[in-house]
mmCIF file of C-alpha atoms and ligand atoms in Angstrom:
data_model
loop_
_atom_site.group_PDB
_atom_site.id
_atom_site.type_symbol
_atom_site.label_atom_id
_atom_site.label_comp_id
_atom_site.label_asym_id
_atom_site.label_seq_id
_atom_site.Cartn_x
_atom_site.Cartn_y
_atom_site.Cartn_z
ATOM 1 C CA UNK A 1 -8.005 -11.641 31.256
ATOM 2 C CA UNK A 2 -8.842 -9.695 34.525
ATOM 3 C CA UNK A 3 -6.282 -6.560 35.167
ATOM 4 C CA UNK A 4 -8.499 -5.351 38.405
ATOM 5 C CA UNK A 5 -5.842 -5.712 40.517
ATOM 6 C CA UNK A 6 -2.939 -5.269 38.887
ATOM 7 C CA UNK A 7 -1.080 -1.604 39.021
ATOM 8 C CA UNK A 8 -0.490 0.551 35.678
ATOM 9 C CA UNK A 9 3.747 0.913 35.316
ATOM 10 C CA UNK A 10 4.553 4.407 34.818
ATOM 11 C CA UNK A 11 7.419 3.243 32.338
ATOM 12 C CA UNK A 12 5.042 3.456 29.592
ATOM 13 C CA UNK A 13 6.474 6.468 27.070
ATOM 14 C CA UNK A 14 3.858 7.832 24.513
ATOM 15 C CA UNK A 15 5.119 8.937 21.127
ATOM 16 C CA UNK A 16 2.174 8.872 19.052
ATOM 17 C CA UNK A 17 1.641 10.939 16.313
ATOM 18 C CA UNK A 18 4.927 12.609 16.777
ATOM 19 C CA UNK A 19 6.593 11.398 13.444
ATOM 20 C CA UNK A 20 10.321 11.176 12.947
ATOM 21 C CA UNK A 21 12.778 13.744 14.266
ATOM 22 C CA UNK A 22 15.181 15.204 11.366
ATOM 23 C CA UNK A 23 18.356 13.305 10.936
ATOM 24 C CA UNK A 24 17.434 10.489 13.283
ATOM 25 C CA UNK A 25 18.955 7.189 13.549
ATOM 26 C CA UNK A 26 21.092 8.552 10.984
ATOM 27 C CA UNK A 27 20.243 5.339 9.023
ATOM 28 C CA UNK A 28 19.407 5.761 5.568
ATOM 29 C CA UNK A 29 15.972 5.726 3.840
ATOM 30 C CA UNK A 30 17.110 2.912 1.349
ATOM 31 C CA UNK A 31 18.822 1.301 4.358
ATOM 32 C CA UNK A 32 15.279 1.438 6.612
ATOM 33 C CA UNK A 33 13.422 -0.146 3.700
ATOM 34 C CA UNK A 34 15.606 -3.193 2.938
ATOM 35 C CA UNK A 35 15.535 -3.958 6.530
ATOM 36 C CA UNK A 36 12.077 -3.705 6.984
ATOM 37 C CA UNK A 37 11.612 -6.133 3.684
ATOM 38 C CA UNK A 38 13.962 -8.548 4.863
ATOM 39 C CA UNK A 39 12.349 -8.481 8.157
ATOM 40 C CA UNK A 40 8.846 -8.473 7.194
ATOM 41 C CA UNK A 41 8.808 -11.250 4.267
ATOM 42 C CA UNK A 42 12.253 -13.295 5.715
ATOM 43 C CA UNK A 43 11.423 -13.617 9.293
ATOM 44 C CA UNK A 44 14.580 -11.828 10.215
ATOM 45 C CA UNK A 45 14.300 -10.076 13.896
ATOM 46 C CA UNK A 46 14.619 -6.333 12.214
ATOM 47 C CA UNK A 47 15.789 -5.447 15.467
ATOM 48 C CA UNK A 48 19.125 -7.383 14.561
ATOM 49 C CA UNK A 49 18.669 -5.818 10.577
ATOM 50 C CA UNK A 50 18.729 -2.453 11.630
ATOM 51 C CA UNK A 51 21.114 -3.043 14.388
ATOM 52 C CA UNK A 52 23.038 -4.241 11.724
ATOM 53 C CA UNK A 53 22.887 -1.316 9.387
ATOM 54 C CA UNK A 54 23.054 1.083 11.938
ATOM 55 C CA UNK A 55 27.202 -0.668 12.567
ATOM 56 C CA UNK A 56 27.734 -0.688 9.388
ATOM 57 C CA UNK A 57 27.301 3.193 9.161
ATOM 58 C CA UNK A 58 28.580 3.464 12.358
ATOM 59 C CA UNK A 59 27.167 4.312 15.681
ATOM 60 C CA UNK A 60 24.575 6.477 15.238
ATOM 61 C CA UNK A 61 23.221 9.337 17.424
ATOM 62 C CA UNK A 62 20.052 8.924 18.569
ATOM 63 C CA UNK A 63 17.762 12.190 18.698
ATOM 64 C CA UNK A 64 16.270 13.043 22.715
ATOM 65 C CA UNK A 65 12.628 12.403 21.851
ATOM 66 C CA UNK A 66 10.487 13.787 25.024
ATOM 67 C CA UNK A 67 9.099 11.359 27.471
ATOM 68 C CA UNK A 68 5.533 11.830 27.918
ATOM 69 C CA UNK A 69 3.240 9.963 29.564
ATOM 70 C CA UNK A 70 -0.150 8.776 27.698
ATOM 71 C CA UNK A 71 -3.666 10.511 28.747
ATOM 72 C CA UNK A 72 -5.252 8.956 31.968
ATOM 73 C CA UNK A 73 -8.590 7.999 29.952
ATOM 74 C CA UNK A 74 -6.450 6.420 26.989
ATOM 75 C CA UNK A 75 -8.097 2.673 27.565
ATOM 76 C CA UNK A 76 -5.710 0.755 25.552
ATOM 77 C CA UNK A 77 -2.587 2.743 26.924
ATOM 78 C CA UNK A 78 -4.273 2.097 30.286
ATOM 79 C CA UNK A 79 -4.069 -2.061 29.302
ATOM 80 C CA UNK A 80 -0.696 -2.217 28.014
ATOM 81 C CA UNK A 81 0.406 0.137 31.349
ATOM 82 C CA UNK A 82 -1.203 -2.970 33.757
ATOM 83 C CA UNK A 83 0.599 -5.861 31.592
ATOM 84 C CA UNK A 84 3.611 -3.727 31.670
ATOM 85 C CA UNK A 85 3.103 -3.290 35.736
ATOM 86 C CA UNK A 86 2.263 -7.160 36.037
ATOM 87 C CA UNK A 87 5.587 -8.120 34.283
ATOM 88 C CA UNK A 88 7.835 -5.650 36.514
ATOM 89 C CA UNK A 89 6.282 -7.570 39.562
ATOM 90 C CA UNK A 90 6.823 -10.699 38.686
ATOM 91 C CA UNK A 91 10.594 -10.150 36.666
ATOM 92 C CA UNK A 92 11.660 -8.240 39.761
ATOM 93 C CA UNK A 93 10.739 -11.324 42.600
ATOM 94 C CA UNK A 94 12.121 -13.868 40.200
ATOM 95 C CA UNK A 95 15.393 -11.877 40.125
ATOM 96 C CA UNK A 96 15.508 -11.570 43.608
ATOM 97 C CA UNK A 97 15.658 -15.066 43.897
ATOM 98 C CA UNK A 98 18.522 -14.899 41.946
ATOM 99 C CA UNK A 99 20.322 -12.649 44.250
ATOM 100 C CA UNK A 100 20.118 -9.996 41.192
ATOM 101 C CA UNK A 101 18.177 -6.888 40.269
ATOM 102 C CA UNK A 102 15.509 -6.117 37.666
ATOM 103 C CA UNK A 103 15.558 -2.996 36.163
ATOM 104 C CA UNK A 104 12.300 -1.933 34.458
ATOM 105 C CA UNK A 105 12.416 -1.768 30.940
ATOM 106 C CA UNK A 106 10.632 1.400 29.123
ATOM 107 C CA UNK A 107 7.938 0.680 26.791
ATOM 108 C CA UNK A 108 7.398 3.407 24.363
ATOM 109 C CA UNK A 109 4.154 3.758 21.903
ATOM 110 C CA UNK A 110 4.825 5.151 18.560
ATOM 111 C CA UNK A 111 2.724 5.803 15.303
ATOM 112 C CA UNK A 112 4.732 4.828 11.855
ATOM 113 C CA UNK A 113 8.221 5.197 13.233
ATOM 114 C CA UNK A 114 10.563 6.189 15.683
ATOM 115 C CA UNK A 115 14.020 6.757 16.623
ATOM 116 C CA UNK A 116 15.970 4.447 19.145
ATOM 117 C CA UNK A 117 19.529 2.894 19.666
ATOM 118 C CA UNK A 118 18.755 0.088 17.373
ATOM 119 C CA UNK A 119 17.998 2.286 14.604
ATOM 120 C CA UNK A 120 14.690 3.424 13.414
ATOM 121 C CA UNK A 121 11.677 1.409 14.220
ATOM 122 C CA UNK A 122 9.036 0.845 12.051
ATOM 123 C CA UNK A 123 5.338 -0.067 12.441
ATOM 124 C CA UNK A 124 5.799 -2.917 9.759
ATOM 125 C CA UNK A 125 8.547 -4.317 11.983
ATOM 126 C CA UNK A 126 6.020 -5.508 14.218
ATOM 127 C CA UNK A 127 7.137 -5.089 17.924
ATOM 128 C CA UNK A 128 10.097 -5.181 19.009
ATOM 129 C CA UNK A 129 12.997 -4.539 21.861
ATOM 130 C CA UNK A 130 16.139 -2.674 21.756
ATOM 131 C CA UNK A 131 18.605 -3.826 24.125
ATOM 132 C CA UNK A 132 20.895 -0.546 23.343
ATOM 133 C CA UNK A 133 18.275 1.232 25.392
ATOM 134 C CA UNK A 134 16.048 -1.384 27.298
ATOM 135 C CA UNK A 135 13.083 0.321 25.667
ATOM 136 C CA UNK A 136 10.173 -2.488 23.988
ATOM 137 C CA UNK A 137 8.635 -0.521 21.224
ATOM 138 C CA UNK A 138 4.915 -1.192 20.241
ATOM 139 C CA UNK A 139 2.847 0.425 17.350
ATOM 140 C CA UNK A 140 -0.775 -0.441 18.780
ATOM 141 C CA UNK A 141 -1.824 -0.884 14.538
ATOM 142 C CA UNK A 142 -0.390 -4.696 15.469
ATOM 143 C CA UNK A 143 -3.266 -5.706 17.769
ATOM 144 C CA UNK A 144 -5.639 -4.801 15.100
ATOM 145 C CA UNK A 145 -3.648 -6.758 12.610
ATOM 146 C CA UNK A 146 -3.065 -9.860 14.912
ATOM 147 C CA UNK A 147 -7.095 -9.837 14.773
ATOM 148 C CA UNK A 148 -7.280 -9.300 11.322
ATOM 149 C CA UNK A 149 -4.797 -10.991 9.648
ATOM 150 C CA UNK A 150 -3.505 -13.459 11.865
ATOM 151 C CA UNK A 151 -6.974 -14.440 13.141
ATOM 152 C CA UNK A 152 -5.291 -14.129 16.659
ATOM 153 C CA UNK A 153 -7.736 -11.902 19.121
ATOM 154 C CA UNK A 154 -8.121 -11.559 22.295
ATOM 155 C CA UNK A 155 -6.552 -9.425 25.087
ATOM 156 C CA UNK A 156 -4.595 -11.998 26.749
ATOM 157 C CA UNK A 157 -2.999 -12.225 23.009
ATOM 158 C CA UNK A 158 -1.932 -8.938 23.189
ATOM 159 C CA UNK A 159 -0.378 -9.046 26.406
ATOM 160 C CA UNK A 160 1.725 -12.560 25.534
ATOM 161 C CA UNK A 161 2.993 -9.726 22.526
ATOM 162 C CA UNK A 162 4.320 -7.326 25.606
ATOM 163 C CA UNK A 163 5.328 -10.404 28.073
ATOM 164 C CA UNK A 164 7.303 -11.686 25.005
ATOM 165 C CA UNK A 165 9.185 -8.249 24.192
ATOM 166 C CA UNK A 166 10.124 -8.361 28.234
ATOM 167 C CA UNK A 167 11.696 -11.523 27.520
ATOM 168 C CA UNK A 168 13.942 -10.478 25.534
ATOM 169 C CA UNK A 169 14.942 -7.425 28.021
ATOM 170 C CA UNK A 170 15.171 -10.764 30.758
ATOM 171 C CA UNK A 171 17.502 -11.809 28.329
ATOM 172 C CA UNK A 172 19.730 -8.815 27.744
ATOM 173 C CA UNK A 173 19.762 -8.225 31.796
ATOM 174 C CA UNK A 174 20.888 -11.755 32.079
ATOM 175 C CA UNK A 175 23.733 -11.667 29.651
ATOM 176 C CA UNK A 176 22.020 -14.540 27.698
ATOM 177 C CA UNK A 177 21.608 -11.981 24.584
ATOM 178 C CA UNK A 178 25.029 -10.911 25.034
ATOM 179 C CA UNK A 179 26.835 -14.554 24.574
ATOM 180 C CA UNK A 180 24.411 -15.541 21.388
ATOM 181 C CA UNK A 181 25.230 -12.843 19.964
ATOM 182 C CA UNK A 182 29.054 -13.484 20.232
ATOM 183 C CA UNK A 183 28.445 -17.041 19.480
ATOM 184 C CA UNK A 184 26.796 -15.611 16.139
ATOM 185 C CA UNK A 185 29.896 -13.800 15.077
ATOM 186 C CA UNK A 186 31.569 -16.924 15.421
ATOM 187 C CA UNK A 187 28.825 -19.374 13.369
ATOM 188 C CA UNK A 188 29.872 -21.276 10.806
ATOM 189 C CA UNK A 189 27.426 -19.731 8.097
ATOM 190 C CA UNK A 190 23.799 -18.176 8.252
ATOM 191 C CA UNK A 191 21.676 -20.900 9.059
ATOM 192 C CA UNK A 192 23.860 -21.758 12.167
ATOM 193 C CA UNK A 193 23.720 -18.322 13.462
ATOM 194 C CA UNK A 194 19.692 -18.669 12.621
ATOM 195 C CA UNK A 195 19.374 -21.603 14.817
ATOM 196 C CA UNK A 196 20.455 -19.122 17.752
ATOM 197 C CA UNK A 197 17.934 -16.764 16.852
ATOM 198 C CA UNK A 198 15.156 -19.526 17.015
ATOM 199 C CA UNK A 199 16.226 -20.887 20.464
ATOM 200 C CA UNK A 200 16.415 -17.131 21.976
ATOM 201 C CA UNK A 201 13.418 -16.304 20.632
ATOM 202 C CA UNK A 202 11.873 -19.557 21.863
ATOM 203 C CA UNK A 203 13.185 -18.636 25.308
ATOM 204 C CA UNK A 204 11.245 -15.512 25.404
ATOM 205 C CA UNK A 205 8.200 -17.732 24.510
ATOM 206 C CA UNK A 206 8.939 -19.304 27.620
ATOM 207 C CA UNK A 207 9.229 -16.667 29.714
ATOM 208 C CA UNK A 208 6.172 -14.920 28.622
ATOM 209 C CA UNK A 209 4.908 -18.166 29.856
ATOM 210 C CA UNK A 210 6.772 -18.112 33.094
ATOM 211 C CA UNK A 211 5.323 -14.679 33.530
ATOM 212 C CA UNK A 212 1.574 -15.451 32.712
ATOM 213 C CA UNK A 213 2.114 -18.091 35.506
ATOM 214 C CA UNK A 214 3.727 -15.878 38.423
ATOM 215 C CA UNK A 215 1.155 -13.096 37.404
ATOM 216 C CA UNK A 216 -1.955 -15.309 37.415
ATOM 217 C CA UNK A 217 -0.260 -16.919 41.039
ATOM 218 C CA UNK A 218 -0.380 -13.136 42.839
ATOM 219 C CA UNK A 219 -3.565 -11.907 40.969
ATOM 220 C CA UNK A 220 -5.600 -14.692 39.219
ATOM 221 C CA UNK A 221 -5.039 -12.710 36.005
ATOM 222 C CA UNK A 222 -6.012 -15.633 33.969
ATOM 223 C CA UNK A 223 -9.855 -16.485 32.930
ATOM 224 C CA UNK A 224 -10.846 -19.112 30.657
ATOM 225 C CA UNK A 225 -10.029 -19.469 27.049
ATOM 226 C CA UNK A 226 -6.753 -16.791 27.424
ATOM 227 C CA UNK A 227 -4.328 -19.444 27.215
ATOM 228 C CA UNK A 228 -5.812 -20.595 24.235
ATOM 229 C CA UNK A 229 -5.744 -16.653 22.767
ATOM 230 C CA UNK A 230 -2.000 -16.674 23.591
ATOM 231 C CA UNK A 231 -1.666 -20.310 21.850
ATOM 232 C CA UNK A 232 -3.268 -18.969 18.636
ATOM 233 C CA UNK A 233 -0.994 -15.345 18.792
ATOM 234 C CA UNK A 234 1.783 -17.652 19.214
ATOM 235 C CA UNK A 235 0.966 -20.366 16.430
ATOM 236 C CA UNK A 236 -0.178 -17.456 14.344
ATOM 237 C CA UNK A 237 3.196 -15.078 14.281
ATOM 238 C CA UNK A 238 5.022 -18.498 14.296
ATOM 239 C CA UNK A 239 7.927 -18.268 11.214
ATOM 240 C CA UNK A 240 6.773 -20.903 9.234
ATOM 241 C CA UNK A 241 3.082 -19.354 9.295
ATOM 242 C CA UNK A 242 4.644 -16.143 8.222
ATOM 243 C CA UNK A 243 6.523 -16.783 5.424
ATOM 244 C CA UNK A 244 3.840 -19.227 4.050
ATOM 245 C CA UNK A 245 1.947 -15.835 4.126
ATOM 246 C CA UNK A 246 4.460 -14.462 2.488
ATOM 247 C CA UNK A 247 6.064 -16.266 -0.059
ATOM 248 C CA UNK A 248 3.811 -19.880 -0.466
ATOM 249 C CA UNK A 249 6.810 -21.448 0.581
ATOM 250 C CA UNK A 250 8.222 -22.563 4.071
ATOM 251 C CA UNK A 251 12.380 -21.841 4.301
ATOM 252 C CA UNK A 252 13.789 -23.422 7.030
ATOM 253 C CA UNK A 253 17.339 -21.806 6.965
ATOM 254 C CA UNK A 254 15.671 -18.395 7.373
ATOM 255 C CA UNK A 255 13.466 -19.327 10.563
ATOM 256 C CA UNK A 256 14.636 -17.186 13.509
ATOM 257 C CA UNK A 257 11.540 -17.414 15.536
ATOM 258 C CA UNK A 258 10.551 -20.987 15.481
ATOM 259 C CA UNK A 259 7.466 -22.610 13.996
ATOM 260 C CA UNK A 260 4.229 -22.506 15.709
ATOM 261 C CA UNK A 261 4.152 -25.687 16.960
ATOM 262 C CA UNK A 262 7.847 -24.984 18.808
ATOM 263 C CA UNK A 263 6.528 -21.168 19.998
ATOM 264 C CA UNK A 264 3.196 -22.869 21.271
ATOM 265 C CA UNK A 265 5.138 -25.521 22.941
ATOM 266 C CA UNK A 266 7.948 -23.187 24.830
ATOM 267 C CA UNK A 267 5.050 -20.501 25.813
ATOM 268 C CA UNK A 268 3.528 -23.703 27.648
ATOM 269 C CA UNK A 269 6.462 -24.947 28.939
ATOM 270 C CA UNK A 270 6.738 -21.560 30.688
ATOM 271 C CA UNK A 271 2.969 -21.122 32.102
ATOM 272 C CA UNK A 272 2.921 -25.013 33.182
ATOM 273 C CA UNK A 273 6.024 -24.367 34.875
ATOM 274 C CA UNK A 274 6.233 -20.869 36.162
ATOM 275 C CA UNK A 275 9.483 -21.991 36.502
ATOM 276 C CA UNK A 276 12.346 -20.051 34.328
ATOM 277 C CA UNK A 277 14.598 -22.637 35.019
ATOM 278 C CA UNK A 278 12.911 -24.851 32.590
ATOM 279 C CA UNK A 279 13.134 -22.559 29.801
ATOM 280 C CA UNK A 280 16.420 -23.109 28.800
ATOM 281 C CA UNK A 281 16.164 -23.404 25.111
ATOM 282 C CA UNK A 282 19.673 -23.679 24.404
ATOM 283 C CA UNK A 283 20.437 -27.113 26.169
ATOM 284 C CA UNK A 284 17.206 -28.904 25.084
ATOM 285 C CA UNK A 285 18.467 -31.252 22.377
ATOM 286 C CA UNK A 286 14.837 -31.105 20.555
ATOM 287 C CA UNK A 287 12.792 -27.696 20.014
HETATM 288 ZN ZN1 ZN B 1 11.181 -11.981 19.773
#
């Protein structure tokens, strides 16, 4: 992947090694770890766990942690500042086409865990984004672990991981987040409601893909063999993958991110494309 050209975004929020604040989230201890085991080992979004818990204790405060900005010579911060940058480029030209504005989400690095409006995130979470406060959070442990235990290397890997999170903010700005999550409430049961998970989770598969293709378009980001590094992330963290890892057995009814074959299949859709218009996951009739 070559980042030469492309401009570091200053929404980039360091919070490493600055632990919890006292009293934040306001979420429980016993609370935080049943959502982080039903996340980790069910394939549950914990974004939508603890978003969950945090409701049911009602809405909590969330502690003012200081914005700072990572150090200048901080080569990984640097990396995840230029995918960050690329994806604010392209997101805000492909809203202007749709007569609407981007705003720039805020991606914040933390160590272990951290406060936000979804509730307290957690490195085991694996990243995620909070559409309370547009903020994608990152623990920069996963990269090492997407090499390690998912076999999944590479840098263009790790920025599919970011392009993915800033689908989901896509999502929220568009209102798409908004109506699944209504239609949830009105499901018939839990593997109905899942099947909405998979398909917006699929969608941000595709526009990671859509971005990777507007990105490489305006700066020839792209060298040879990262589409295949973003395949194998995607196959890799794929649900069925996961809770094989897990458990030894595949669950359907408790897929919310698709298998690998569907995420490797939407991502392409996406960079063949660079067209959002094709990633709507929620008309297609097969995954
Ligand atoms: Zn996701």
């Amino acid at each position: 992947m070559r980042l030469d050209n492309e401009q570091e975004s200053g929404n980039v929020e360091d919070r490493r090694g600055m632990g919890m604040p006292m009293r934040a989230g306001g979420v429980g201890i016993g609370t935080i770890l049943i959502a982080l085991a039903a996340s980790y080992f069910l394939g549950v979004d914990p974004s939508t766990v603890i978003g969950v818990a945090s409701q049911l204790q009602g809405s909590a405060p969330v502690q003012d942690v200081p914005a700072k900005k990572p150090p200048a010579e901080d080569e990984m911060a640097r990396f995840v500042a230029k995918v960050l940058g690329s994806t604010e480029r392209t997101w805000q030209e492909q809203f202007k086409r749709l007569n609407r504005q981007y705003e720039d989400p805020k991606l914040v690095l933390f160590t272990g865990a951290t406060p936000t409006a979804c509730g307290t995130g957690q490195t085991a979470m694996g990243p995620f984004y909070c559409p309370m406060d547009h903020k994608v959070y990152i623990d920069l442990a996963f990269y090492q672990e997407l090499k390690d235990r998912f076999h999944a290397p590479g840098d263009f890997a790790q920025a599919y991981v970011i392009a993915h999170e800033v689908g989901h903010h896509v999502q929220n700005l568009l209102g798409i987040s908004e109506k699944v999550h209504q239609a949830q409430q009105r499901a018939a049961g839990e593997a109905q409601a899942n099947a909405l998970s998979v398909r917006l989770e699929l969608q941000a598969d595709c526009l990671a893909g859509v971005w990777a293709a507007q990105a490489n378009e305006a700066k020839h980001i792209l060298e040879s063999g990262d589409i295949e590094q973003a395949l194998t992330a995607a196959s890799a963290i794929g649900d069925d993958r996961l809770q094989k890892q897990a458990r030894g057995v595949v669950v359907p009814d408790a897929f919310t991110h698709g298998t690998s074959e569907q995420r490797m299949r939407w991502f392409k859709r996406g960079i063949d494309s660079g067209d959002m218009n094709q990633c709507n996951t929620f008309k297609a009739a097969a995954l």
